[in-house]
Amino acid sequence: MEPSSQDQGPVSPETTESPWAVTESLRLRRFLCYGSESATYSTRERALGPECTLALMELLESGRGAEVVEEVRRLSLEGKTVRPNPALFALAFCSHSERSDPGVKQAALRAVHDLCRAPGQLFTFIQFRKELKDGHHCGMWGRGLRRAVSDWYNKQDALTLAHTVTRCKHRAGWSHQDLLRLSHMKPTSDAIALISKYVTKGWKVVQEMYGDKENSEEVMKVFAYLEAVEKAKHSNDEQEVVHLIEEYRLDREQILTNHLKSKEVWKALLKEMPVVALLRHLGKMTADKVLSPGTPEVTAVCERIQDEQGLTKAKTHPFSVMVASENYKRGHGKRGKLKWEPNRDIIQALDSAFYKCLSNVEPTGKRFVIGLDVSASLSSLALGSGVSSVAVAAAMSTVIARVEAEAEVLMFSEGAVVPCVITEDTSMIQVTAQLVQKAEQPEETSTDKGKTHHPSERQ
């Protein structure tokens, strides 16, 4: 599927060419959306390099770098991209390439704060910069990059930054300590200075500097939060850990692995767990008897899964809910020995959430004809997942048919092409049944065509 015609954005199409022409602008959008300039999407994430971004280089050479940066920023902030790495690579390329003029480089670095919303994305951006630098006889940490990294830390709320640096400490070969050291970051507030000292020098130094002194209210809040994180890391008391989680809203990533074997710890984490994390850990919590049938925890989980406002706020895609549902129904993990007995109430809640998330999908306004090949085995797994191909086909068809105004779904095999009927009231289970029924239907041979059967023969 091509990026929507509604997504033309700042990179204007070449008006002299056919609307069907594959322009540099369209190839750039393809790359930003799913990591390839071709018209084929692959679930397997490929390694990114300059050879993957020929359209990007052509646009930079033609003096359209500012439009490219704006397009990267727009598609990322509007949630149009399937995965974040292509946009981060394009941003790193624009901020470093010799083809970019100084204004484009500055615009790309200014966009870092908006596009790198999580530490992992910032670390990935820095790693892309490092890979692009290799082979060039120039330094990586220029004034512009140092300012961009410093702004990423300084422009955040202090308590939010404290949560961020303790939740995700390192990724892609980089850590917060590396970035603070290399960017020569100068804190703009006392609270940010405390966090910087914590990252670079450790908790003991922070205790000595701030523990027995009078500080501002903001500094005291950050100090108390970091103290709670440190206590949770070193405590052997289960009840103390539970209390710290509930009082300071600590996340699973801030808790020791040993404490994650406790039902009470998981129950405490469950109260403030984001929807995305909740969907990911349903199997683990069921296996550990945290979500036992008839318990208040199961009731609370089902209510949160079906909370339409929460699903909208988290921008949960129905396909993500379907994958979580299929993985949960399977009753065991993709790897390892984890097994559980799926809870019927949770399965029903996931099915309900799938349809509630349809409102999160923005219509493209295009016409669709979806062809579903039912001649092969429908029990095979879709690439890059543990979900059957028939479930993926049924989910994608249901989403597109229910969201788009003009969409037709066809099933085909060696024998014939027949429509797959999907209305506003058609469930995904009914769509799956149509696919299975068509796949199991015996093919009509050429000798059978036009042959009239006697009623007794039909019997």
XYZ file of C-alpha atoms in Angstrom:
459
model
C 0.000 0.000 0.000
C 1.346 3.418 -0.953
C 1.429 6.374 1.444
C -1.879 8.220 1.225
C -2.467 10.967 -1.299
C -3.544 13.034 1.700
C 0.033 12.782 3.013
C 1.662 14.841 0.272
C 2.754 17.374 2.910
C 5.537 19.915 2.492
C 7.447 17.849 -0.074
C 5.370 18.939 -3.041
C 4.891 16.508 -5.935
C 6.314 17.434 -9.307
C 3.335 19.000 -11.067
C 4.562 18.215 -14.589
C 4.597 14.469 -14.031
C 1.839 11.878 -14.093
C 0.050 11.358 -10.742
C 1.190 7.725 -11.019
C 4.871 8.624 -11.454
C 7.265 7.355 -8.800
C 8.945 10.618 -7.851
C 11.746 11.296 -5.391
C 9.115 12.643 -2.973
C 7.114 9.416 -3.086
C 10.219 7.263 -2.682
C 11.213 9.352 0.347
C 7.786 8.835 1.939
C 8.024 5.106 1.325
C 11.393 5.020 3.081
C 10.185 7.085 6.023
C 6.988 5.054 6.427
C 8.332 1.514 6.166
C 12.090 1.631 5.490
C 12.257 0.936 1.761
C 12.002 3.031 -1.392
C 10.323 0.154 -3.244
C 6.579 -0.500 -3.242
C 6.950 -3.640 -1.094
C 6.766 -3.666 2.700
C 8.692 -6.324 4.616
C 8.115 -7.273 8.251
C 11.842 -7.914 8.608
C 13.687 -4.752 9.529
C 16.659 -4.219 7.258
C 19.979 -2.539 7.991
C 19.934 1.147 7.050
C 22.674 2.931 5.127
C 23.201 5.632 2.471
C 22.487 3.056 -0.262
C 18.898 2.799 1.041
C 18.191 6.516 0.719
C 18.927 7.466 -2.879
C 15.811 9.641 -3.051
C 16.881 11.476 0.100
C 20.296 12.228 -1.411
C 18.726 13.412 -4.680
C 16.405 15.791 -2.816
C 19.286 17.195 -0.769
C 21.387 17.735 -3.901
C 18.510 19.570 -5.561
C 18.315 22.052 -2.683
C 15.140 20.670 -1.071
C 16.707 19.674 2.234
C 14.470 21.919 4.363
C 11.378 20.254 2.867
C 12.858 16.832 3.621
C 13.420 17.679 7.300
C 9.883 19.029 7.591
C 8.496 15.856 5.971
C 10.470 13.652 8.378
C 9.151 15.669 11.290
C 5.534 15.703 10.072
C 5.226 11.995 9.317
C 6.814 11.055 12.646
C 4.683 13.365 14.785
C 1.478 12.321 12.994
C 2.236 8.648 13.598
C 2.438 7.745 9.901
C 5.626 5.699 10.247
C 5.520 1.924 10.826
C 8.836 1.943 12.681
C 10.903 4.906 13.940
C 14.399 3.990 12.712
C 14.071 5.118 9.046
C 12.985 8.608 10.135
C 15.799 8.775 12.697
C 18.308 7.687 10.047
C 17.011 10.323 7.614
C 17.292 12.966 10.339
C 20.864 11.867 11.134
C 21.737 11.912 7.421
C 20.356 15.438 6.955
C 22.224 16.685 10.040
C 25.561 15.262 8.923
C 25.684 14.876 5.129
C 27.978 17.037 3.022
C 24.997 17.415 0.656
C 23.116 19.410 3.325
C 23.638 23.152 3.600
C 24.143 24.650 7.098
C 20.480 25.658 7.381
C 19.298 22.087 6.727
C 21.729 20.672 9.299
C 20.502 23.128 11.917
C 16.850 22.334 11.133
C 17.542 18.599 11.468
C 19.247 19.042 14.838
C 16.407 21.257 16.100
C 13.974 18.450 15.268
C 15.834 15.976 17.506
C 13.973 17.073 20.641
C 10.545 16.516 19.027
C 11.279 13.266 17.192
C 13.387 11.493 19.839
C 10.637 11.240 22.418
C 12.219 8.260 24.211
C 15.861 7.731 25.251
C 16.154 4.697 22.977
C 15.349 6.877 19.974
C 17.964 9.439 20.992
C 20.586 6.694 21.397
C 19.644 5.268 17.984
C 19.960 8.717 16.357
C 23.438 9.151 17.867
C 24.478 5.697 16.652
C 23.333 6.533 13.112
C 25.418 9.713 13.295
C 28.423 7.656 14.360
C 27.954 5.159 11.506
C 27.639 7.985 8.967
C 30.800 9.621 10.330
C 32.900 6.476 9.800
C 35.026 7.001 6.713
C 34.900 10.795 6.993
C 37.865 12.750 8.295
C 35.818 14.928 10.584
C 34.654 14.943 14.181
C 31.188 13.832 15.182
C 30.516 15.986 18.217
C 30.295 19.440 16.713
C 28.682 22.420 18.367
C 25.288 21.737 16.770
C 25.031 18.130 17.987
C 26.223 19.062 21.475
C 23.533 21.752 21.676
C 20.829 19.367 20.383
C 21.681 16.703 22.972
C 21.924 19.263 25.773
C 18.521 20.691 24.819
C 17.011 17.185 24.845
C 17.852 16.928 28.560
C 17.360 20.549 29.586
C 13.959 21.040 27.954
C 12.323 18.177 29.839
C 10.469 18.489 33.109
C 12.894 17.459 35.863
C 10.710 14.721 37.370
C 9.960 13.330 33.905
C 13.683 13.311 33.109
C 14.427 11.480 36.383
C 11.926 8.798 35.366
C 13.403 8.641 31.867
C 17.062 8.183 32.820
C 16.270 5.501 35.407
C 13.883 3.564 33.174
C 16.040 3.296 30.017
C 19.740 3.649 30.841
C 21.422 2.468 27.645
C 20.726 1.193 24.137
C 22.453 0.890 20.762
C 25.857 1.056 22.465
C 25.188 4.424 24.145
C 24.187 5.510 27.633
C 23.048 8.735 29.300
C 26.460 8.992 30.900
C 28.093 8.935 27.450
C 25.825 11.648 26.049
C 26.102 13.966 29.048
C 29.887 13.663 28.989
C 30.328 14.142 25.232
C 27.797 16.966 24.871
C 29.309 18.971 27.781
C 25.755 19.589 28.930
C 25.309 22.588 31.229
C 22.145 22.145 33.341
C 19.660 25.010 33.193
C 18.166 24.297 36.634
C 19.214 22.866 39.980
C 16.939 19.851 39.527
C 18.455 19.002 36.129
C 21.917 19.458 37.695
C 21.005 16.902 40.356
C 19.956 14.385 37.690
C 23.126 15.023 35.695
C 25.208 14.433 38.815
C 23.262 11.218 39.528
C 23.903 9.867 36.021
C 27.580 10.779 35.833
C 28.723 10.383 39.467
C 26.234 8.006 41.073
C 23.802 8.030 43.992
C 26.374 8.269 46.805
C 27.746 11.554 45.474
C 24.200 12.929 45.142
C 23.444 11.938 48.733
C 26.523 13.755 49.978
C 25.757 16.898 47.961
C 21.984 17.182 48.490
C 21.022 14.913 51.393
C 21.530 17.263 54.338
C 21.014 20.619 52.619
C 18.023 22.865 52.159
C 16.861 22.679 48.548
C 13.991 23.938 46.431
C 10.733 21.986 46.264
C 11.532 20.722 42.746
C 14.979 19.486 43.804
C 13.492 17.705 46.820
C 10.919 15.917 44.646
C 13.607 14.715 42.239
C 15.844 13.664 45.144
C 12.986 11.687 46.757
C 12.168 9.987 43.463
C 15.778 8.912 42.815
C 16.017 7.745 46.423
C 12.942 5.549 45.857
C 14.503 4.066 42.717
C 17.695 3.258 44.610
C 15.769 1.677 47.496
C 13.785 -0.488 45.067
C 17.051 -1.657 43.485
C 18.610 -2.755 46.763
C 15.668 -3.749 48.966
C 14.952 -7.389 49.836
C 11.632 -6.513 51.451
C 8.737 -7.284 49.110
C 6.295 -5.001 50.935
C 8.735 -2.082 50.811
C 9.097 -2.518 47.054
C 5.300 -2.643 46.664
C 4.982 0.569 48.695
C 7.634 2.329 46.577
C 5.922 1.271 43.334
C 2.542 2.575 44.501
C 3.829 5.844 45.978
C 6.270 6.817 43.213
C 4.659 5.005 40.263
C 7.761 3.014 39.420
C 7.812 0.921 36.232
C 8.773 -2.701 35.673
C 12.115 -1.626 34.153
C 13.057 0.024 37.462
C 12.492 -3.155 39.496
C 14.986 -5.977 40.040
C 14.322 -9.221 38.185
C 14.143 -11.091 41.480
C 11.189 -8.962 42.631
C 9.338 -9.629 39.359
C 8.702 -13.160 40.611
C 6.348 -11.735 43.246
C 2.571 -11.634 42.673
C 2.206 -8.623 44.963
C 4.827 -6.657 43.012
C 3.032 -7.375 39.731
C -0.298 -6.338 41.268
C 1.265 -3.022 42.292
C 2.771 -2.497 38.813
C -0.560 -3.323 37.198
C -2.310 -0.268 38.685
C -0.343 2.254 36.595
C 0.889 0.042 33.763
C 0.494 1.667 30.289
C -1.892 -0.055 27.874
C 0.897 -1.137 25.501
C 2.856 -2.755 28.344
C -0.320 -4.319 29.713
C -1.039 -6.059 26.398
C 2.558 -7.303 26.241
C 2.575 -8.829 29.746
C -0.861 -10.494 29.877
C 0.641 -13.968 29.425
C 3.299 -13.446 32.098
C 0.776 -12.175 34.648
C -1.628 -15.042 33.910
C 1.179 -17.609 34.233
C 2.201 -16.123 37.611
C -1.429 -16.321 38.867
C -1.679 -12.548 39.136
C -4.664 -12.709 36.765
C -6.580 -15.626 38.248
C -10.235 -16.168 37.203
C -12.719 -14.122 39.209
C -10.150 -11.850 40.866
C -10.418 -8.044 41.062
C -7.211 -7.827 38.987
C -8.881 -9.572 36.032
C -11.876 -7.232 36.286
C -9.594 -4.186 36.362
C -7.545 -5.441 33.395
C -10.671 -6.106 31.314
C -12.000 -2.621 32.062
C -8.707 -0.979 31.078
C -8.376 -3.023 27.886
C -11.872 -1.924 26.831
C -11.497 1.717 27.901
C -12.011 3.505 24.597
C -10.619 6.784 25.888
C -7.441 5.085 27.126
C -7.002 3.190 23.857
C -7.373 6.423 21.911
C -4.911 8.275 24.133
C -2.344 5.483 23.665
C -3.038 5.493 19.878
C -3.471 1.716 20.029
C -3.870 0.179 16.570
C -6.393 -2.675 16.216
C -3.676 -4.812 14.644
C -1.606 -4.498 17.846
C -4.589 -5.693 19.874
C -5.097 -8.619 17.471
C -1.454 -9.701 17.821
C -1.706 -9.484 21.618
C -4.942 -11.497 21.536
C -3.531 -14.252 19.322
C -0.362 -14.499 21.409
C -2.439 -14.718 24.593
C -4.788 -17.376 23.169
C -1.777 -19.519 22.253
C -1.105 -20.149 25.944
C 2.684 -20.115 25.783
C 5.506 -17.757 24.902
C 7.253 -17.644 21.554
C 10.500 -18.576 23.271
C 11.244 -20.093 26.674
C 9.118 -22.272 28.929
C 6.447 -19.773 29.966
C 2.933 -21.304 29.779
C -0.506 -20.183 30.968
C -4.189 -21.042 30.766
C -5.886 -18.229 28.794
C -8.611 -16.420 30.729
C -11.934 -16.295 28.872
C -12.870 -12.842 30.207
C -9.555 -11.370 29.039
C -9.989 -12.934 25.574
C -13.448 -11.381 25.274
C -12.081 -8.009 26.416
C -9.339 -8.183 23.766
C -11.913 -8.994 21.070
C -13.976 -5.986 22.151
C -10.894 -3.733 22.223
C -10.070 -4.677 18.623
C -13.272 -3.065 17.336
C -12.986 -0.054 19.650
C -9.519 0.663 18.235
C -10.910 0.951 14.694
C -11.634 4.620 15.404
C -7.865 5.135 15.866
C -7.236 4.281 12.199
C -7.377 7.328 9.935
C -9.058 6.680 6.550
C -6.890 7.330 3.487
C -9.795 8.139 1.171
C -8.421 5.754 -1.462
C -10.112 2.825 -3.177
C -8.912 -0.634 -2.151
C -9.145 -4.070 -3.669
C -7.685 -6.671 -1.316
C -6.811 -10.086 -2.727
C -6.505 -12.951 -0.235
C -4.768 -16.091 -1.494
C -6.461 -19.050 0.210
C -4.812 -21.744 -1.930
C -1.871 -22.112 0.505
C -1.974 -23.372 4.069
C -3.736 -20.855 6.287
C -2.204 -22.387 9.404
C 1.280 -21.100 8.528
C 2.689 -18.249 10.606
C 3.058 -14.727 9.265
C 6.672 -13.599 8.913
C 8.043 -11.809 11.943
C 5.300 -12.975 14.315
C 3.789 -15.992 16.025
C 0.372 -15.280 14.511
C -1.253 -17.446 11.856
C -1.539 -16.027 8.351
C -5.337 -16.446 8.341
C -5.637 -14.285 11.491
C -3.426 -11.587 9.939
C -5.411 -11.653 6.671
C -8.737 -11.480 8.494
C -7.584 -8.617 10.733
C -6.140 -6.507 7.904
C -9.218 -7.067 5.740
C -11.584 -6.204 8.593
C -9.713 -2.996 9.449
C -9.536 -1.723 5.875
C -13.119 -2.736 4.987
C -14.555 -1.142 8.138
C -12.485 2.067 7.967
C -12.338 2.868 4.249
C -15.425 4.020 2.325
C -14.474 2.118 -0.857
C -12.930 -1.272 -0.171
C -13.565 -4.677 -1.730
C -12.141 -7.928 -0.378
C -11.703 -10.905 -2.717
C -10.661 -14.492 -1.978
C -8.878 -16.409 -4.710
C -7.321 -19.796 -5.331
C -6.613 -21.869 -8.418
C -10.316 -22.314 -9.084
C -12.053 -18.960 -8.850
C -12.264 -15.489 -7.336
C -15.132 -14.884 -4.921
C -16.000 -11.906 -2.704
C -15.399 -11.925 1.044
C -18.388 -10.149 2.558
C -17.468 -7.684 5.320
C -20.080 -5.271 6.667
C -20.260 -3.035 9.740
C -21.632 -6.006 11.704
C -19.176 -8.624 10.432
C -16.800 -9.829 13.126
C -13.219 -10.904 12.542
C -14.216 -14.460 13.512
C -16.796 -14.488 10.716
C -14.186 -13.205 8.239
C -11.808 -15.958 9.338
C -14.570 -18.528 8.861
C -15.127 -17.334 5.284
C -11.428 -17.718 4.507
C -11.209 -21.198 6.029
C -14.385 -22.305 4.274
C -13.081 -21.133 0.907
C -9.706 -22.800 1.522
C -11.345 -26.120 2.392
C -13.783 -25.978 -0.534
C -12.783 -28.500 -3.237
C -11.620 -26.943 -6.466
C -13.933 -27.217 -9.456
C -12.118 -29.046 -12.255
C -12.437 -28.195 -15.903
C -14.359 -31.454 -16.557
C -16.920 -30.479 -13.918
C -17.655 -27.129 -15.519
C -20.860 -27.222 -17.536
C -21.630 -30.784 -16.458
C -25.231 -31.383 -15.378
C -25.654 -33.697 -12.415
C -28.666 -35.889 -11.800
C -30.269 -35.143 -8.434
C -29.386 -38.645 -7.248
C -25.740 -37.995 -8.163
C -25.710 -34.844 -6.051
C -26.887 -36.855 -3.109
